[in-house]
CSV table of C-alpha atoms and ligand atoms in Angstrom, one decimal:
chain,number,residue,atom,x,y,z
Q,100,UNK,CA,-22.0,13.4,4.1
Q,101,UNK,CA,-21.7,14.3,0.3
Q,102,UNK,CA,-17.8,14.4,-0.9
Q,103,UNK,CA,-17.4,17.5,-2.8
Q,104,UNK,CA,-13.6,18.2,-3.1
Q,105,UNK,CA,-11.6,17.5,-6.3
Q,106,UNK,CA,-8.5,17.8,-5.1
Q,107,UNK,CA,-6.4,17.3,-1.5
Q,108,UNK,CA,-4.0,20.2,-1.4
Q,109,UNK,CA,-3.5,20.1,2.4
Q,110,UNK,CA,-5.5,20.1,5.9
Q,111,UNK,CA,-5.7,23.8,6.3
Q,112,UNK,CA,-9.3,24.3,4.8
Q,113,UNK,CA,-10.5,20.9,5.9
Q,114,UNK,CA,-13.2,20.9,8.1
Q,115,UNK,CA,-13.3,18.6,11.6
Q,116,UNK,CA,-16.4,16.5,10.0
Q,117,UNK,CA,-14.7,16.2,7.2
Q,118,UNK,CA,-11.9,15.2,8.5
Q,119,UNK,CA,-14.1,12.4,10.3
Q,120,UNK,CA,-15.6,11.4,6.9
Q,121,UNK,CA,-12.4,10.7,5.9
Q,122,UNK,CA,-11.9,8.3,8.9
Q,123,UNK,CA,-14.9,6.8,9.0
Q,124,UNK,CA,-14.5,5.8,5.2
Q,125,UNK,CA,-10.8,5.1,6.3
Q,126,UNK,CA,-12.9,2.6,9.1
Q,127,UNK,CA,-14.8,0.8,6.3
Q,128,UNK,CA,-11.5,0.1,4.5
Q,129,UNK,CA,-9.8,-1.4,7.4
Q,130,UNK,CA,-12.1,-4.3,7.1
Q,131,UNK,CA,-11.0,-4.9,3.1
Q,132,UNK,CA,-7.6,-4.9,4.5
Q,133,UNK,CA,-9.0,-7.9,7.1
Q,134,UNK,CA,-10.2,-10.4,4.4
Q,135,UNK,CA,-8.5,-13.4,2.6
Q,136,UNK,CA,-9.0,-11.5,-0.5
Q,137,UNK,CA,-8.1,-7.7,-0.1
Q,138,UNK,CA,-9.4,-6.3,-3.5
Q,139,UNK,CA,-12.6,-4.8,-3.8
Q,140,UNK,CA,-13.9,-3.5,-7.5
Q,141,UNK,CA,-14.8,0.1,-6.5
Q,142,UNK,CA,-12.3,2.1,-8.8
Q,143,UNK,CA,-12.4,-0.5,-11.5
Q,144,UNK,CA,-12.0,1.3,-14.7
Q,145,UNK,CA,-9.9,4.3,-12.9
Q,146,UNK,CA,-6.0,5.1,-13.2
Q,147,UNK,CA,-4.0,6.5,-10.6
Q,148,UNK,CA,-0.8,7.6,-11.4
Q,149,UNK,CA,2.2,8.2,-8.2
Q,150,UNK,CA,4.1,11.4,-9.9
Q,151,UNK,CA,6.8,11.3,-7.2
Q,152,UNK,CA,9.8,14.4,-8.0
Q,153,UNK,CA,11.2,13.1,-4.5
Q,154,UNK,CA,11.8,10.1,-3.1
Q,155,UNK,CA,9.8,8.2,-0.9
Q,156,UNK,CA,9.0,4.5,0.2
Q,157,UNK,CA,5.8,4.6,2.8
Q,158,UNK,CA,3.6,7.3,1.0
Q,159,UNK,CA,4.4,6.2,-2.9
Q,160,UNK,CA,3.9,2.2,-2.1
Q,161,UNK,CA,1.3,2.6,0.1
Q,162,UNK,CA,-0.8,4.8,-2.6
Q,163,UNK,CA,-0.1,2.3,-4.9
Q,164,UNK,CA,-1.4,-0.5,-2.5
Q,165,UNK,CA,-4.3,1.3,-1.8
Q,166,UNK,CA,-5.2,1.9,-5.6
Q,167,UNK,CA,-4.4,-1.8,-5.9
Q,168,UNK,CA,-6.6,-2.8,-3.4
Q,169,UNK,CA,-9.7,-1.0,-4.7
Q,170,UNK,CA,-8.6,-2.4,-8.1
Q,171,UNK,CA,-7.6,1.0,-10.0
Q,172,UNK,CA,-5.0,0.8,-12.1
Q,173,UNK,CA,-1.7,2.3,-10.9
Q,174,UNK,CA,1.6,3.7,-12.5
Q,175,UNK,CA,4.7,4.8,-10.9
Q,176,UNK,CA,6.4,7.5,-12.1
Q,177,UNK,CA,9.3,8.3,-10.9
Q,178,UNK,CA,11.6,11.4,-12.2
Q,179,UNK,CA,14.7,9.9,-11.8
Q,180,UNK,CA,14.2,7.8,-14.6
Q,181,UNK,CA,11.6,10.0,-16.6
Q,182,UNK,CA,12.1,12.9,-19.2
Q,183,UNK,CA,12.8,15.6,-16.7
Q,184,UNK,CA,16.7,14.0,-16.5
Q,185,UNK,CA,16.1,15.9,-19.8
Q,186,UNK,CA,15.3,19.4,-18.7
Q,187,UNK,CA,11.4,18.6,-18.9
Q,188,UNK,CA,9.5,21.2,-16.6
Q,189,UNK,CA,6.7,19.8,-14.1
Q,190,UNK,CA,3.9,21.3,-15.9
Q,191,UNK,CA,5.2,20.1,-19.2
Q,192,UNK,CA,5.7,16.6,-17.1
Q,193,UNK,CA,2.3,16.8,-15.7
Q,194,UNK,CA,0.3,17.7,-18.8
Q,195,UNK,CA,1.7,14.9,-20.7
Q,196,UNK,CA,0.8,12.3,-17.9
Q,197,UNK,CA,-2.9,13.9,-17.9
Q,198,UNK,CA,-3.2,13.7,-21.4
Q,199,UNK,CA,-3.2,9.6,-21.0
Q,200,UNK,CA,-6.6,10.0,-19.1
Q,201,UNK,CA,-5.4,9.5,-15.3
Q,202,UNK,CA,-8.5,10.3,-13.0
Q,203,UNK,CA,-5.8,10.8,-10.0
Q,204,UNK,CA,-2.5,12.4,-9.7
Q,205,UNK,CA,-0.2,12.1,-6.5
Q,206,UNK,CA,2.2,14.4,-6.6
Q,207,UNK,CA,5.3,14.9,-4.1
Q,208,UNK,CA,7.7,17.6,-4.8
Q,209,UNK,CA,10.4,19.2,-2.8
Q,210,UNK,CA,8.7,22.9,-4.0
Q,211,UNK,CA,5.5,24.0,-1.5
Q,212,UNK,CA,3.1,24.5,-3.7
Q,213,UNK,CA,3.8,22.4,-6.5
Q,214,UNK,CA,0.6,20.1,-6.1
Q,215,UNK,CA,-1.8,23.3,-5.8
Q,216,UNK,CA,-0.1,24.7,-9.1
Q,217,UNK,CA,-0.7,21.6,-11.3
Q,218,UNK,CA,-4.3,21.4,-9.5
Q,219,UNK,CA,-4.5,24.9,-11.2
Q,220,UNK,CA,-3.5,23.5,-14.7
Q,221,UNK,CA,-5.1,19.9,-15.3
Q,222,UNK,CA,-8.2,18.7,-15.0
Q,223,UNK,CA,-7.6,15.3,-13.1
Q,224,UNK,CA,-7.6,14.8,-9.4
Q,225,UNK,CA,-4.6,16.0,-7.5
Q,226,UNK,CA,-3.9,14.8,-4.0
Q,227,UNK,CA,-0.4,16.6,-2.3
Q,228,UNK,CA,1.7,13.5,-1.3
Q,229,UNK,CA,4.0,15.9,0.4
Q,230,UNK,CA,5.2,19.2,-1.1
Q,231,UNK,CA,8.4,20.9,0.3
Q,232,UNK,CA,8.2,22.1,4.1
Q,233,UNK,CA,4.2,23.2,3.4
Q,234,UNK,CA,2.0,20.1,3.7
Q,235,UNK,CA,1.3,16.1,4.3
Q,236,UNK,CA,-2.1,16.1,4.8
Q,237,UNK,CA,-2.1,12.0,4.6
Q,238,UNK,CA,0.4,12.1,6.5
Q,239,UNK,CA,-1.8,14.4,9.1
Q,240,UNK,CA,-5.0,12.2,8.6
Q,241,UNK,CA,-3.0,8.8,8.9
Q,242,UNK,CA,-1.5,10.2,12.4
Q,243,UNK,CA,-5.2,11.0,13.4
Q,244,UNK,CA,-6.3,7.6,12.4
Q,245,UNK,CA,-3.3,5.6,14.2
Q,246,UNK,CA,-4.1,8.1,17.5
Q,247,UNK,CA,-8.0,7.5,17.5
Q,248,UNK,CA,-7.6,4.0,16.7
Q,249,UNK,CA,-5.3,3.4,20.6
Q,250,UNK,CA,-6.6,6.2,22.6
Q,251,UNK,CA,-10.2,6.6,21.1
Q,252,UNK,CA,-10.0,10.1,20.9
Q,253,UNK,CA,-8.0,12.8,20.3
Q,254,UNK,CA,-9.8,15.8,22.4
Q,255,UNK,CA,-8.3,16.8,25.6
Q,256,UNK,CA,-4.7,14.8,24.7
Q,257,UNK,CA,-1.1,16.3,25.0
Q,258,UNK,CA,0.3,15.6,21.8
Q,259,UNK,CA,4.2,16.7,21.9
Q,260,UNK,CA,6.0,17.1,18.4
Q,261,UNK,CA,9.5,17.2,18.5
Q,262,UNK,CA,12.5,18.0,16.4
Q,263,UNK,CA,12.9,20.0,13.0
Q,264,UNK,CA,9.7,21.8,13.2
Q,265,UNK,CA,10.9,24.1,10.6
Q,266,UNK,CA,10.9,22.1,7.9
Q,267,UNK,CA,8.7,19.5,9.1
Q,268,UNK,CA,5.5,19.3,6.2
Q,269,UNK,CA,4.3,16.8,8.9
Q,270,UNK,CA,4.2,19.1,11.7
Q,271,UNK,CA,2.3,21.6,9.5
Q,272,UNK,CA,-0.6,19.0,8.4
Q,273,UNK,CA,-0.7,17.6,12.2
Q,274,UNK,CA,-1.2,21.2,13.4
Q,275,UNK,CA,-4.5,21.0,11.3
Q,276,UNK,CA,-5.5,17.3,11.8
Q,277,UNK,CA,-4.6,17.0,15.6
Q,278,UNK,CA,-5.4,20.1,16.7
Q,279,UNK,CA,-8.4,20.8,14.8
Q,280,UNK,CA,-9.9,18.1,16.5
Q,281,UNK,CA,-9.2,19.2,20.1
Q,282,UNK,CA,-5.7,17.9,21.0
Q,283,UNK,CA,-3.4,20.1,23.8
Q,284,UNK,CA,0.1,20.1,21.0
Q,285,UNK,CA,3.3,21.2,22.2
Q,286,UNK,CA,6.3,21.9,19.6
Q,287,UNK,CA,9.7,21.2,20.6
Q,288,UNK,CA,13.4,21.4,18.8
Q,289,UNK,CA,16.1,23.6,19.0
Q,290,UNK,CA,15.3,27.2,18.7
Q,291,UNK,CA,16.2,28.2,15.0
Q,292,UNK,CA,14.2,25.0,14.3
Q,293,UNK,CA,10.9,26.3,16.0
Q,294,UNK,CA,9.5,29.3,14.6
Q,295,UNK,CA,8.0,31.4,17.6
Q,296,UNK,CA,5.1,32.1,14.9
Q,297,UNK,CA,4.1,28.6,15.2
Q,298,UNK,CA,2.5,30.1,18.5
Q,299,UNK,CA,0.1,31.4,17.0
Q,300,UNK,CA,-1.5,27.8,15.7
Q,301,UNK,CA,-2.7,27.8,19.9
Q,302,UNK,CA,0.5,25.2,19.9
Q,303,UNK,CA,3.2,25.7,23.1
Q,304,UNK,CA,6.3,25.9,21.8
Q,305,UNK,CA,9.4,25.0,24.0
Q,306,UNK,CA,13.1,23.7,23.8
Q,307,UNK,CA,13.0,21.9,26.6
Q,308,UNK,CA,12.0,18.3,25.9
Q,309,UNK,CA,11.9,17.5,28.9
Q,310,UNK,CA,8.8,19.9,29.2
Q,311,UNK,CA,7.1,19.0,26.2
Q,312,UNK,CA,7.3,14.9,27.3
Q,313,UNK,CA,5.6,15.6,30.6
Q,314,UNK,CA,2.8,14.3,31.0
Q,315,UNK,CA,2.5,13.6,27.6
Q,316,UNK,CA,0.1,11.1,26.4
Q,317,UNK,CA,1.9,10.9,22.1
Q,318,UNK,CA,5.4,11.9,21.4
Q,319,UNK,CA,5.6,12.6,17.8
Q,320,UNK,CA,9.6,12.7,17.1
Q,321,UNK,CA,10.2,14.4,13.8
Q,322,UNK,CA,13.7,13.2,11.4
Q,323,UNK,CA,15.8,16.0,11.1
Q,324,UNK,CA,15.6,16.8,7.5
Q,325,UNK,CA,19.4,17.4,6.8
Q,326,UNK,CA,18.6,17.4,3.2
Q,327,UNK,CA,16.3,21.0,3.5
Q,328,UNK,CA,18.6,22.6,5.9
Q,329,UNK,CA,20.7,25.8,4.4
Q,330,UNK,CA,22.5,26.0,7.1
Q,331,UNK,CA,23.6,24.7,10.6
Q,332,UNK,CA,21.1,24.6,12.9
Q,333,UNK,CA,23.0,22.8,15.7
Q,334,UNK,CA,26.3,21.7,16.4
Q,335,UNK,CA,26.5,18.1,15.5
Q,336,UNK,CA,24.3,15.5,15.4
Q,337,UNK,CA,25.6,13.8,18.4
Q,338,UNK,CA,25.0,17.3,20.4
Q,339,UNK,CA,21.3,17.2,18.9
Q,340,UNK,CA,20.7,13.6,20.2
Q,341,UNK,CA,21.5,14.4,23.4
Q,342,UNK,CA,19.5,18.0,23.5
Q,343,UNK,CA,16.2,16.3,21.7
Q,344,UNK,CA,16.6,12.3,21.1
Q,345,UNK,CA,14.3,10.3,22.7
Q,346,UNK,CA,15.3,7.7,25.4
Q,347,UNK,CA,13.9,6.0,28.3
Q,348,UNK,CA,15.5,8.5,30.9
Q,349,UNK,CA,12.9,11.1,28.6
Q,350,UNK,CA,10.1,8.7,28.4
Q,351,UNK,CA,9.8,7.8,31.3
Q,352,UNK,CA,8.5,11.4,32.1
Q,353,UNK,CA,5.4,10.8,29.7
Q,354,UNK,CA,1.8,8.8,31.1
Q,355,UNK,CA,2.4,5.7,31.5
Q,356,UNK,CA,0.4,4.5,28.9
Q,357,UNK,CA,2.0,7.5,26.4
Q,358,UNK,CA,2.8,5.8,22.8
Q,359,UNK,CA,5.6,6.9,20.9
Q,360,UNK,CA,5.3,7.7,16.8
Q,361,UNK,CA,7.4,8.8,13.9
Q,362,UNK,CA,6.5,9.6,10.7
Q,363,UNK,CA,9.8,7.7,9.1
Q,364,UNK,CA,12.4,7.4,8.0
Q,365,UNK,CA,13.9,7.1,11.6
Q,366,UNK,CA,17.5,9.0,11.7
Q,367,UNK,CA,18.1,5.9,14.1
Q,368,UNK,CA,20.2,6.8,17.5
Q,369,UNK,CA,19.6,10.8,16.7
Q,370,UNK,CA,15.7,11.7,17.2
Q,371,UNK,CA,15.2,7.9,18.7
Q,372,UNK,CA,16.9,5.4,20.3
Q,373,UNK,CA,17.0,1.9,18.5
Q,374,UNK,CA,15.6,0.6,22.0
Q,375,UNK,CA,12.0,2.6,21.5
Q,376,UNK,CA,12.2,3.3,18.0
Q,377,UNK,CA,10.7,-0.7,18.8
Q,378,UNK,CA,9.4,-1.1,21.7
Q,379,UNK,CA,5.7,-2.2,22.1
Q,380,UNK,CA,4.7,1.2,23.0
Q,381,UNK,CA,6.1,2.5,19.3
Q,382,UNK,CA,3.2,2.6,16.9
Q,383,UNK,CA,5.8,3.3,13.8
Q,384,UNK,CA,4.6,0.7,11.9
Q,385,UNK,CA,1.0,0.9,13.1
Q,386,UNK,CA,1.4,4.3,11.5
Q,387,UNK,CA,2.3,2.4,8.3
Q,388,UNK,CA,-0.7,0.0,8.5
Q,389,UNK,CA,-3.2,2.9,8.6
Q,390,UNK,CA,-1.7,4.9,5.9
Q,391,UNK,CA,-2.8,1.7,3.8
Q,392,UNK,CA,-6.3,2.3,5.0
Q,393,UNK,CA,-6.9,6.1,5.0
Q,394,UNK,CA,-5.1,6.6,0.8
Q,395,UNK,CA,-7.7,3.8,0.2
Q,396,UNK,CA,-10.5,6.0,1.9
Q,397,UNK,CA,-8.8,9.5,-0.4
Q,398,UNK,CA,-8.9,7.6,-3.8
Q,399,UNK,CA,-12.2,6.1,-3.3
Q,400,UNK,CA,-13.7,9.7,-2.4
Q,401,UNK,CA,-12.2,11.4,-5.3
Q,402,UNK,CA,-12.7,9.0,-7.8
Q,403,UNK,CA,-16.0,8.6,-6.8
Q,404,UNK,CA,-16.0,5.1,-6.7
Q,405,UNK,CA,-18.9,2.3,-6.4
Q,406,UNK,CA,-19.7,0.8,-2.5
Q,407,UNK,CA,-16.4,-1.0,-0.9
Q,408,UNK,CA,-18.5,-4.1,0.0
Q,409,UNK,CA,-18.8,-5.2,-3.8
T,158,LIG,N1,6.3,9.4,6.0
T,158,LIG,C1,6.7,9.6,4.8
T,158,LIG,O1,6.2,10.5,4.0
T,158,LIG,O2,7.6,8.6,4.4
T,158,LIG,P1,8.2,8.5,2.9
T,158,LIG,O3,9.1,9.7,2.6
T,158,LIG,O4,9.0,7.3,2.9
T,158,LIG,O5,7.1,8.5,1.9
C-alpha cells in the first residue's frame, strides 16, 4: 500500500487498511527495537521537531526515541521555556520553527484543533500528539498495537473504557482505532462524564462498572483529567474511586484472561488500585513499549524515509 497522507490529524478519516499499514510498518520496527544496535539510517538527513504547548512524558520522549532510532534529527521544544512566556502566538511560534526546514512537526496543545490549523498554515508534516479533548490518534493506534499484539485480534472483543469520557482525547481516537476494526466498546464514568451522544459511535454507554467489566476481555481506565474539568463532576475523589476505580472485587468480573491498560499518567488509588495498576495482567508499560514502535512506523511514512533494514 502507497502512503499518501501528509499529515496525522486524528483517526476519524483513517481507513481500517490503513490503520493496518500503520501496524504492519509498526511490526517491521519492533524488530529495530530487538537488535544490539537500535538505529537504522532511514530518516537520515530529516529533522523532527516535538512542539509540545502541554506537558507530557510518554508521547514527547517516545517521539523523540523513535526519531532517534531511525536517525532523524530531533529537537524539543518546549513552551515553557520558549518565546511564547513572551506573548508569542502558536502560529507566529510555528512559522518560525518551519522556517528552519523541519520535515516533521509534533504538535500537542490543550486547544482541539490546534494541530489541524498549523497543518492549514505550514508546509511541513504535522502529526497531532494530542490536542485538547478532540484527538490522540497515536495514542489510539499504540492501544490497537498493544491489544493485537496479546489477543491477536481485535474483532469480536469487549473493550470497556472507563472514567472521564468527556474529556478523554483517548477515548475519542480509541472509538476510531478499536472500533473501526471490529471491537464490541462499552463507555463507562459518571453520567455528566459520558455524553449520551457518544451512543451514537455504536459504543454502549453505562454507569455501572460493574456492567461494563463483565465479561470483558480489556478494561481501558481513563485519568480523570482534573486539570480540563470546569466544574465538579463528582463529589470527591474518594467517592469517584469507589463508584469507578478498579480493584480486584471489579476485576474479577472480567474473562479470566482480560488484561488491564491505561493510557498514563495513573491518578494511583483513584481510577486503579496500586495492586493492578502492576499486576502481570497490566499492559501499562507494554503500552509504553509499543508507542516506541508505532511513532517509529508515523515518521518513517511521512517523511518518506529509505527501507528500515539498512
Ligand atoms: N499517554 C500520554 O499521552 O501520556 P503523556 O501525557 O505523558 O504524553
Amino acid at each position: 500500500m502507497e502512503w499518501h497522507r501528509r499529515h496525522v490529524l486524528g483517526l476519524s478519516d483513517f481507513r481500517p487498511e490503513e490503520m493496518e499499514f500503520v501496524i504492519d510498518t509498526a511490526r517491521s520496527m519492533e524488530e529495530v527495537l530487538t537488535r544490539d544496535i537500535k538505529k537504522v539510517p532511514a530518516l537520515r538527513g530529516k529533522t523532527v521537531v516535538n512542539l509540545f504547548f502541554e506537558a507530557s512524558t510518554r508521547t514527547r520522549t517516545s517521539f523523540e526515541i523513535a526519531g532517534k532510532r531511525l536517525s532523524a534529527d530531533v529537537v524539543n521544544f518546549s513552551s515553557g521555556t520558549s518565546s511564547v512566556t513572551k506573548g508569542e502566538t502558536l502560529l507566529d511560534t510555528a512559522r518560525n520553527i518551519e522556517a528552519m526546514k523541519p520535515n516533521i512537526l509534533v504538535v500537542r496543545h490543550s486547544a482541539s484543533g490546534a494541530p489541524l490549523f498549523l497543518s492549514r498554515h505550514v508546509s511541513c508534516s504535522i502529526i497531532n500528539a494530542g490536542d485538547g479533548a478532540n484527538e490522540h490518534p497515536t495514542q489510539g493506534l499504540l492501544d490497537l498495537y498493544t491489544i493485537l499484539k496479546v489477543k491477536g485480534k481485535i474483532a469480536g472483543l469487549k473493550i470497556a473504557l472507563v472514567g472521564d469520557i468527556l474529556h478523554s482525547r483517548v477515548v475519542r481516537s480509541d472509538l476510531h482505532s478499536l472500533g473501526r476494526m471490529g471491537a464490541k466498546l462499552w463507555l463507562c464514568g459518571p453520567a455528566p462524564l459520558v455524553p449520551r451522544e457518544m451512543e451514537r459511535t455504536g459504543a454502549i454507554v453505562t454507569s455501572d462498572i460493574r456492567e461494563a467489566v463483565r465479561g470483558a476481555d480489556v478494561i481501558i481506565m481513563l485519568r480523570i483529567q482534573l486539570e480540563r474539568q470546569k466544574t465538579a463532576y463528582f463529589p470527591s475523589l474518594r467517592e469517584y474511586s469507589r463508584m469507578f476505580g478498579l480493584n480486584r472485587d471489579v476485576f474479577s468480573l472480567a474473562k479470566d484472561d482480560a488484561v488491564i491498560m491505561h493510557p498514563g499518567p495513573i491518578n494511583r488509588g483513584v481510577e486503579l488500585s496500586d495492586e493492578l495498576a502492576d499486576c502481570e495482567r497490566s499492559l501499562v508499560l507494554r503500552q509504553v513499549e509499543s508507542g516506541v514502535a508505532v511513532r517509529m512506523a508515523l515518521l518513517y511514512l511521512l517523511a518518506g524515509g529509505s527501507h528500515v533494514a539498512h
